[in-house]
Structure formats: structure tokens, C-alpha cells
Tab-separated table of C-alpha atoms in Angstrom:
chain	number	residue	atom	x	y	z
A	851	UNK	CA	107.895	127.380	112.186
A	852	UNK	CA	109.445	124.194	113.466
A	853	UNK	CA	109.636	123.695	117.209
A	854	UNK	CA	112.602	125.320	118.979
A	855	UNK	CA	115.888	123.496	118.996
A	856	UNK	CA	116.480	121.021	121.790
A	857	UNK	CA	117.085	122.594	125.192
A	858	UNK	CA	118.968	119.638	126.646
A	859	UNK	CA	122.540	120.916	126.920
A	860	UNK	CA	123.908	117.403	126.389
A	861	UNK	CA	122.090	116.720	123.119
A	862	UNK	CA	123.146	117.614	119.567
A	863	UNK	CA	121.762	120.981	118.532
A	864	UNK	CA	121.254	122.235	114.972
A	865	UNK	CA	122.476	125.660	116.084
A	866	UNK	CA	125.494	124.391	118.006
A	867	UNK	CA	128.636	126.228	116.924
A	868	UNK	CA	131.198	124.363	118.997
A	869	UNK	CA	134.857	125.204	118.565
A	870	UNK	CA	137.209	122.590	119.982
A	871	UNK	CA	139.719	123.766	122.584
A	872	UNK	CA	143.267	122.373	122.628
A	873	UNK	CA	142.496	120.565	125.883
A	874	UNK	CA	139.516	118.503	124.895
A	875	UNK	CA	137.908	117.349	121.720
A	876	UNK	CA	136.440	120.376	123.083
A	877	UNK	CA	116.965	135.973	127.849
A	878	UNK	CA	112.847	138.298	127.726
A	879	UNK	CA	111.994	140.930	129.239
A	880	UNK	CA	104.900	144.311	130.335
A	881	UNK	CA	104.469	144.104	133.679
A	882	UNK	CA	100.764	144.322	134.378
A	883	UNK	CA	100.149	147.766	135.844
A	884	UNK	CA	99.270	147.612	139.514
A	885	UNK	CA	97.520	150.538	141.138
A	886	UNK	CA	97.848	154.106	139.907
A	887	UNK	CA	100.785	155.043	137.695
A	888	UNK	CA	101.716	158.565	136.727
A	889	UNK	CA	101.756	159.544	133.058
A	890	UNK	CA	103.850	162.017	131.145
A	891	UNK	CA	107.597	162.062	130.694
A	892	UNK	CA	110.121	160.522	133.033
A	893	UNK	CA	109.914	161.707	136.646
A	894	UNK	CA	112.713	161.019	139.146
A	895	UNK	CA	113.382	160.979	142.879
A	896	UNK	CA	115.724	159.044	145.177
A	897	UNK	CA	115.399	156.518	147.993
A	898	UNK	CA	117.919	154.731	150.198
A	899	UNK	CA	118.624	151.084	151.006
A	900	UNK	CA	121.368	149.444	153.035
A	901	UNK	CA	123.675	146.418	152.887
A	902	UNK	CA	125.827	145.522	155.894
A	903	UNK	CA	125.425	148.968	157.373
A	904	UNK	CA	126.240	150.878	154.168
A	905	UNK	CA	123.632	153.150	152.627
A	906	UNK	CA	123.009	153.323	148.870
A	907	UNK	CA	120.870	155.826	147.024
A	908	UNK	CA	118.449	154.553	144.408
A	909	UNK	CA	116.765	156.645	141.746
A	910	UNK	CA	112.984	156.370	141.439
A	911	UNK	CA	111.577	157.100	137.987
A	912	UNK	CA	107.992	156.495	136.978
A	913	UNK	CA	107.461	154.305	140.057
A	914	UNK	CA	110.445	152.069	139.217
A	915	UNK	CA	113.732	152.078	141.165
A	916	UNK	CA	117.148	152.187	139.467
A	917	UNK	CA	120.663	151.685	140.822
A	918	UNK	CA	122.212	154.671	139.053
A	919	UNK	CA	121.760	157.155	136.214
A	920	UNK	CA	123.174	154.838	133.539
A	921	UNK	CA	121.844	151.276	133.773
A	922	UNK	CA	118.500	150.927	132.025
A	923	UNK	CA	117.040	148.023	134.030
A	924	UNK	CA	115.267	148.675	137.367
A	925	UNK	CA	116.260	147.118	140.686
A	926	UNK	CA	112.984	147.034	142.625
A	927	UNK	CA	110.935	144.136	144.029
A	928	UNK	CA	109.125	143.700	140.736
A	929	UNK	CA	112.461	143.227	138.986
A	930	UNK	CA	113.665	140.839	141.683
A	931	UNK	CA	110.642	138.654	140.989
A	932	UNK	CA	111.397	138.662	137.265
A	933	UNK	CA	115.042	137.774	137.861
A	934	UNK	CA	114.071	134.884	140.139
A	935	UNK	CA	111.800	133.480	137.410
A	936	UNK	CA	114.497	134.032	134.800
A	937	UNK	CA	116.984	132.090	136.903
A	938	UNK	CA	114.594	129.129	136.981
A	939	UNK	CA	114.198	129.416	133.212
A	940	UNK	CA	117.974	129.241	132.692
A	941	UNK	CA	118.156	126.256	135.038
A	942	UNK	CA	115.504	124.456	133.006
A	943	UNK	CA	117.263	125.257	129.719
A	944	UNK	CA	120.477	123.837	131.203
A	945	UNK	CA	118.766	120.652	132.382
A	946	UNK	CA	119.177	121.552	136.054
A	947	UNK	CA	122.838	122.531	135.799
A	948	UNK	CA	124.045	125.964	136.982
A	949	UNK	CA	126.142	126.599	133.888
A	950	UNK	CA	126.603	125.490	130.298
A	951	UNK	CA	130.254	124.662	130.942
A	952	UNK	CA	130.810	122.267	133.827
A	953	UNK	CA	132.526	123.969	136.752
A	954	UNK	CA	135.602	121.945	137.836
A	955	UNK	CA	134.994	120.015	141.051
A	956	UNK	CA	138.270	121.352	142.434
A	957	UNK	CA	137.430	125.012	141.725
A	958	UNK	CA	138.559	127.194	144.614
A	959	UNK	CA	137.484	130.676	143.529
A	960	UNK	CA	134.392	131.548	141.441
A	961	UNK	CA	133.238	135.038	140.434
A	962	UNK	CA	129.783	136.102	139.265
A	963	UNK	CA	129.416	139.496	137.605
A	964	UNK	CA	125.889	140.955	137.787
A	965	UNK	CA	124.527	138.546	140.396
A	966	UNK	CA	121.077	140.155	140.614
A	967	UNK	CA	119.077	138.261	143.236
A	968	UNK	CA	122.071	136.054	144.028
A	969	UNK	CA	120.260	132.817	143.150
A	970	UNK	CA	123.087	131.522	140.952
A	971	UNK	CA	125.784	132.342	143.478
A	972	UNK	CA	123.879	130.641	146.309
A	973	UNK	CA	123.197	127.519	144.222
A	974	UNK	CA	126.842	127.241	143.187
A	975	UNK	CA	128.016	127.809	146.754
A	976	UNK	CA	125.864	124.902	147.916
A	977	UNK	CA	127.204	122.640	145.142
A	978	UNK	CA	130.810	123.635	145.826
A	979	UNK	CA	131.085	124.077	149.600
A	980	UNK	CA	134.891	124.193	149.454
A	981	UNK	CA	134.954	127.008	146.895
A	982	UNK	CA	134.772	130.724	147.631
A	983	UNK	CA	132.116	132.443	145.532
A	984	UNK	CA	132.249	136.210	145.041
A	985	UNK	CA	129.046	137.746	143.624
A	986	UNK	CA	129.009	141.372	142.526
A	987	UNK	CA	126.423	143.850	141.291
A	988	UNK	CA	125.848	147.594	141.209
A	989	UNK	CA	123.007	147.273	143.709
A	990	UNK	CA	122.092	144.923	146.538
A	991	UNK	CA	119.551	142.108	146.235
A	992	UNK	CA	121.203	139.989	148.913
A	993	UNK	CA	119.043	136.906	149.625
A	994	UNK	CA	118.021	135.910	153.140
A	995	UNK	CA	119.768	132.535	152.923
A	996	UNK	CA	123.489	132.982	152.306
A	997	UNK	CA	125.915	130.036	152.573
A	998	UNK	CA	129.124	130.866	154.449
A	999	UNK	CA	131.251	130.505	151.321
A	1000	UNK	CA	129.471	133.169	149.218
A	1001	UNK	CA	130.322	136.856	149.485
A	1002	UNK	CA	128.214	139.634	147.981
A	1003	UNK	CA	129.882	142.880	146.953
A	1004	UNK	CA	128.674	146.163	145.488
A	1005	UNK	CA	130.904	146.722	142.486
A	1006	UNK	CA	130.810	148.031	138.921
A	1007	UNK	CA	132.611	145.624	136.594
A	1008	UNK	CA	133.420	148.493	134.239
A	1009	UNK	CA	135.709	149.933	136.915
A	1010	UNK	CA	139.098	148.484	137.746
A	1011	UNK	CA	138.957	145.016	139.295
A	1012	UNK	CA	140.997	144.914	142.503
A	1013	UNK	CA	141.004	141.193	143.310
A	1014	UNK	CA	144.362	139.939	144.524
A	1015	UNK	CA	143.845	136.237	143.752
A	1016	UNK	CA	142.741	134.771	140.401
A	1017	UNK	CA	139.519	132.870	139.748
A	1018	UNK	CA	138.913	129.418	138.304
A	1019	UNK	CA	135.530	130.326	136.808
A	1020	UNK	CA	133.912	133.680	135.944
A	1021	UNK	CA	130.178	133.804	135.164
A	1022	UNK	CA	128.352	136.627	133.336
A	1023	UNK	CA	124.666	136.224	132.474
A	1024	UNK	CA	121.931	138.525	131.147
A	1025	UNK	CA	123.979	141.726	130.981
A	1026	UNK	CA	123.378	142.855	127.393
A	1027	UNK	CA	123.102	146.633	127.599
A	1028	UNK	CA	124.933	146.825	130.928
A	1029	UNK	CA	128.377	147.853	129.656
A	1030	UNK	CA	129.566	150.456	127.182
A	1031	UNK	CA	132.957	148.781	126.845
A	1032	UNK	CA	132.729	144.984	126.801
A	1033	UNK	CA	136.310	144.521	125.546
A	1034	UNK	CA	137.562	146.207	128.722
A	1035	UNK	CA	135.434	143.870	130.856
A	1036	UNK	CA	136.788	140.830	129.011
A	1037	UNK	CA	140.343	142.122	129.374
A	1038	UNK	CA	139.892	142.287	133.135
A	1039	UNK	CA	138.318	138.839	133.173
A	1040	UNK	CA	141.395	137.515	131.380
A	1041	UNK	CA	143.684	139.252	133.842
A	1042	UNK	CA	141.857	137.776	136.838
A	1043	UNK	CA	141.502	134.189	135.583
A	1044	UNK	CA	143.789	131.350	136.531
A	1045	UNK	CA	145.650	129.740	133.657
A	1046	UNK	CA	143.105	127.325	132.136
A	1047	UNK	CA	140.355	129.222	133.984
A	1048	UNK	CA	136.996	129.613	132.249
A	1049	UNK	CA	134.758	132.563	131.407
A	1050	UNK	CA	131.111	131.787	130.566
A	1051	UNK	CA	128.831	134.455	129.096
A	1052	UNK	CA	125.088	133.908	128.535
A	1053	UNK	CA	122.433	136.225	127.155
A	1054	UNK	CA	119.057	136.286	125.466
A	1055	UNK	CA	118.614	137.605	121.954
A	1056	UNK	CA	115.587	139.338	120.432
A	1057	UNK	CA	112.046	138.037	120.851
A	1058	UNK	CA	110.614	136.667	117.606
A	1059	UNK	CA	107.235	135.419	116.444
A	1060	UNK	CA	107.072	131.962	114.906
A	1061	UNK	CA	104.238	133.185	112.711
A	1062	UNK	CA	105.376	136.658	111.557
A	1063	UNK	CA	102.905	139.539	111.704
A	1064	UNK	CA	103.391	142.372	109.210
A	1065	UNK	CA	104.232	145.666	110.969
A	1066	UNK	CA	103.847	143.990	114.342
A	1067	UNK	CA	103.953	145.869	117.620
A	1068	UNK	CA	106.792	143.546	118.596
A	1069	UNK	CA	108.915	144.787	115.702
A	1070	UNK	CA	108.211	148.394	116.733
A	1071	UNK	CA	109.173	147.552	120.321
A	1072	UNK	CA	112.388	145.757	119.351
A	1073	UNK	CA	113.436	148.544	117.004
A	1074	UNK	CA	112.682	151.360	119.437
A	1075	UNK	CA	114.568	149.693	122.306
A	1076	UNK	CA	117.580	148.937	120.100
A	1077	UNK	CA	117.703	152.553	118.851
A	1078	UNK	CA	117.395	153.958	122.369
A	1079	UNK	CA	120.132	151.673	123.719
A	1080	UNK	CA	122.446	152.600	120.868
A	1081	UNK	CA	121.794	156.270	121.560
A	1082	UNK	CA	122.566	155.763	125.241
A	1083	UNK	CA	125.968	154.288	124.486
A	1084	UNK	CA	125.039	150.915	126.008
A	1085	UNK	CA	123.881	148.819	123.030
A	1086	UNK	CA	121.444	145.966	123.589
A	1087	UNK	CA	122.646	143.660	120.857
A	1088	UNK	CA	124.811	140.574	121.198
A	1089	UNK	CA	127.944	141.972	119.592
A	1090	UNK	CA	129.688	141.410	122.927
A	1091	UNK	CA	129.331	137.660	122.358
A	1092	UNK	CA	131.160	137.674	119.029
A	1093	UNK	CA	134.194	135.447	118.902
A	1094	UNK	CA	136.451	138.269	117.701
A	1095	UNK	CA	135.499	140.525	120.630
A	1096	UNK	CA	136.275	137.883	123.256
A	1097	UNK	CA	139.431	136.596	121.594
A	1098	UNK	CA	140.821	140.129	121.369
A	1099	UNK	CA	141.120	140.025	125.170
A	1100	UNK	CA	143.416	137.003	124.903
A	1101	UNK	CA	140.780	134.375	125.668
A	1102	UNK	CA	140.306	131.245	123.567
A	1103	UNK	CA	136.769	130.246	122.600
A	1104	UNK	CA	136.015	126.685	123.691
A	1105	UNK	CA	132.400	126.298	122.575
A	1106	UNK	CA	129.234	128.238	121.901
A	1107	UNK	CA	125.610	127.270	121.505
A	1108	UNK	CA	122.209	128.834	120.928
A	1109	UNK	CA	118.977	127.376	122.312
A	1110	UNK	CA	115.652	128.635	120.939
A	1111	UNK	CA	113.377	128.838	123.980
A	1112	UNK	CA	109.590	128.868	123.368
A	1113	UNK	CA	107.620	131.617	125.078
A	1114	UNK	CA	104.589	129.849	126.492
A	1115	UNK	CA	103.478	126.227	126.512
A	1116	UNK	CA	102.940	125.763	122.785
A	1117	UNK	CA	105.881	123.346	122.291
A	1118	UNK	CA	104.966	119.644	122.439
A	1119	UNK	CA	107.954	118.513	124.522
A	1120	UNK	CA	107.124	118.544	128.280
A	1121	UNK	CA	110.489	120.048	129.255
A	1122	UNK	CA	110.111	122.793	126.704
A	1123	UNK	CA	106.675	123.560	128.131
A	1124	UNK	CA	108.197	124.063	131.584
A	1125	UNK	CA	110.986	126.314	130.323
A	1126	UNK	CA	108.583	128.116	127.986
A	1127	UNK	CA	106.076	128.900	130.730
A	1128	UNK	CA	108.749	130.540	132.888
A	1129	UNK	CA	110.313	132.313	129.909
A	1130	UNK	CA	106.944	133.796	128.943
A	1131	UNK	CA	106.304	135.103	132.468
A	1132	UNK	CA	109.761	136.654	132.639
A	1133	UNK	CA	109.319	138.167	129.177
A	1134	UNK	CA	105.943	139.714	129.949
A	1135	UNK	CA	107.317	141.100	133.225
A	1136	UNK	CA	110.350	142.432	131.402
A	1137	UNK	CA	108.726	144.294	128.533
A	1138	UNK	CA	108.224	147.438	130.594
A	1139	UNK	CA	111.367	146.919	132.658
A	1140	UNK	CA	113.508	146.882	129.533
A	1141	UNK	CA	111.861	149.737	127.679
A	1142	UNK	CA	110.606	152.305	130.198
A	1143	UNK	CA	113.820	154.144	131.006
A	1144	UNK	CA	115.312	153.657	127.530
A	1145	UNK	CA	112.365	155.108	125.645
A	1146	UNK	CA	111.489	157.960	128.038
A	1147	UNK	CA	115.091	159.113	128.457
A	1148	UNK	CA	116.563	158.602	125.013
A	1149	UNK	CA	113.623	158.654	122.598
A	1150	UNK	CA	111.413	161.251	124.353
A	1151	UNK	CA	108.471	158.885	124.625
A	1152	UNK	CA	105.747	159.569	127.140
A	1153	UNK	CA	105.365	157.024	129.922
A	1154	UNK	CA	101.810	156.141	128.932
A	1155	UNK	CA	102.915	155.525	125.334
A	1156	UNK	CA	105.595	153.074	126.481
A	1157	UNK	CA	103.099	151.171	128.606
A	1158	UNK	CA	100.542	151.195	125.806
A	1159	UNK	CA	103.063	149.636	123.416
A	1160	UNK	CA	104.056	147.036	126.015
A	1161	UNK	CA	100.395	146.080	126.410
A	1162	UNK	CA	100.030	145.633	122.666
A	1163	UNK	CA	103.174	143.515	122.465
A	1164	UNK	CA	101.847	141.393	125.306
A	1165	UNK	CA	98.669	140.825	123.313
A	1166	UNK	CA	100.670	139.669	120.295
A	1167	UNK	CA	102.787	137.270	122.343
A	1168	UNK	CA	99.677	135.745	123.917
A	1169	UNK	CA	97.982	135.007	120.594
A	1170	UNK	CA	97.430	131.234	120.236
A	1171	UNK	CA	98.970	131.222	116.765
A	1172	UNK	CA	101.982	133.426	117.601
A	1173	UNK	CA	104.388	130.666	118.684
A	1174	UNK	CA	106.900	133.222	120.025
A	1175	UNK	CA	110.410	132.242	121.022
A	1176	UNK	CA	113.647	133.823	122.187
A	1177	UNK	CA	117.199	132.629	121.428
A	1178	UNK	CA	119.399	131.949	124.429
A	1179	UNK	CA	123.113	132.216	123.669
A	1180	UNK	CA	126.040	130.700	125.583
A	1181	UNK	CA	129.743	131.123	124.920
A	1182	UNK	CA	132.628	129.592	126.840
A	1183	UNK	CA	136.191	130.921	126.717
A	1184	UNK	CA	139.377	129.820	128.414
A	1185	UNK	CA	142.633	131.467	129.452
A	1186	UNK	CA	145.247	129.216	127.891
A	1187	UNK	CA	148.853	128.890	129.032
A	1188	UNK	CA	151.154	131.410	127.442
């Protein structure tokens, strides 16, 4: 396999699929087991955490914490670490920029859906001190350092949005599998954007091996997770990033691009090595995070079987000749004047 496509967002890219707007010639997810882990099928309990005096119940299954009964990804410290690494990976892919589409310097209101650890919201708040940044998620990972112009809210973007003022820029990243009805989310984004406001959506695709292995454990893993997500009603694929889905909400696609990010340091380019090292760590950490609830709840797998498969996938990804990579997709849409 040839090396991944260039990860400099300002350089020509063989997989660039830019669509000019009228206004301008315009990821990965085996955590290494630590300590004793129970085996058998999924086991649940609850625990509480608080944000600004409010108390939220979390569900504990198989020693991982989850925000609710629906979302498949955990929300514990282990996941926070993965998300922090993933944020750095995105930043490297984007050549140090917070987003693929430049945020207007005069932006007054910015919204992030699915803020996770809040790293993106904090970074944007520091870059745009005169803008008000609202960062939402279904659970609270509020960082210790919070600029005065960023506001964290517990909110489910699948419910009705109740904002009274429109936004200049809406950012959604890494939420494949989070929503059962993406068109409804996009419709609300359209409703709550300023005229000429921008929506940016970013997500990772499926992990691939540069040197294919027949009947690989990775292919079993990818197939099992996709089947489980489909069965759950929250599909993992990237259908939500199709042009037709976004345009149906009234938005106009400005540009889209895919970057193939190496997993590991096998690429020759120094910048790709940096991004690849972080992407590999986040991917290895995310193998179990992505699959544990999906496969135990929807495919009746035993916990130890999920972890065994994750360990085998990890071994494949770490093979010197594997040259694994993961596609990173970006799409930018705009609310045009009527």
C-alpha cells in the first residue's frame, strides 16, 4: 500500500472531494486490562457524579461507566484519556488548527455537540475570547481549566434544541453511532444556524490493514461491531456524512475531504509519524470501549470473548508489516440565504 494521503489540510489531497460554495471558489477506537475484570455476560450497576450541584446517575457495566442505557461508548476516566489523545490526533491531522473549516474571526456564538472532555471547546474559547462557546454532551467531563466564555451543558442533541439565539459555527466530531436519527439533528442544526453559518462534521471510518490478512481478526471485529450497532438502532457507519443526508436538512455542502491517518509510526513523513503514534494509542484504547457494550448487549457475546478478540486485533495492528490506517472524514455545510 502507498503511504496515507497528505494530512496537511492546506495541501492538495488525492481523496479531496471539494464542492465549491456560491460564496467562494469554495477516528479508532483494546484497552490493556488492568487488575481483575469479571467475566460472563454484561453486568450492570449505577453510580453518581455531579456538575454544578446537579447529580447524574451513571450505569456501570463490566467495570466501565456509561451515561445512559443507549449510548454504546463509556464515559469513565479511561475513556477520558482516550478522548484527550484523540483530540491531539485531530489537531495534528489539521496542522494545529481546531477545525477543517476556518472559524470566522468575528464569530460570536459557537456550539459544540458531543464535547467529551471539552478540549476543543476550551481551545476555541482561548482563540476566540470575544465569542461565546456552548459545549454540550450527555454526561459531564468538565475540565479543570474553563475560560469565562465557554459554557458546558448536559444535553441530548436528539431532543429539541431550545437555544434562543443562532450560532455562527456548529461543530460535531466523532459521534458515529451516537444518534438514531441524524437527519433530525441536522434539521435542528440548520434551524439554529445564522444565515451563512457553518456546520462541520468529522468522523473516523473503519480501521484497515495496508497489507490485508485473510480472515483477519480485524475483519471479524469490524463486522461484529457494525452488526451490533445496526441491531441497536444506532448504526456505526458514515451514512450520516453523505451529501444527500445533510442537504435534505436545507444545508449546502461547501467542501469535504478524507485523510488516511496511519496507525503507528510506519509512515516516513515526520508529521504523519506524530499523528500516527497518537492515532494508534487512541485506537488500541478504543477497541474495547467501542465493542464491549455493543457485543455483550446486542450480540450475546461473553465479556471474556470480547476482550479476547480485542487482544487479537491489537496483535494484528502491532505487526510490523501490517501498516494499518484509518480514514478521517470531514464535511462542511453552510446555511445559505433563502
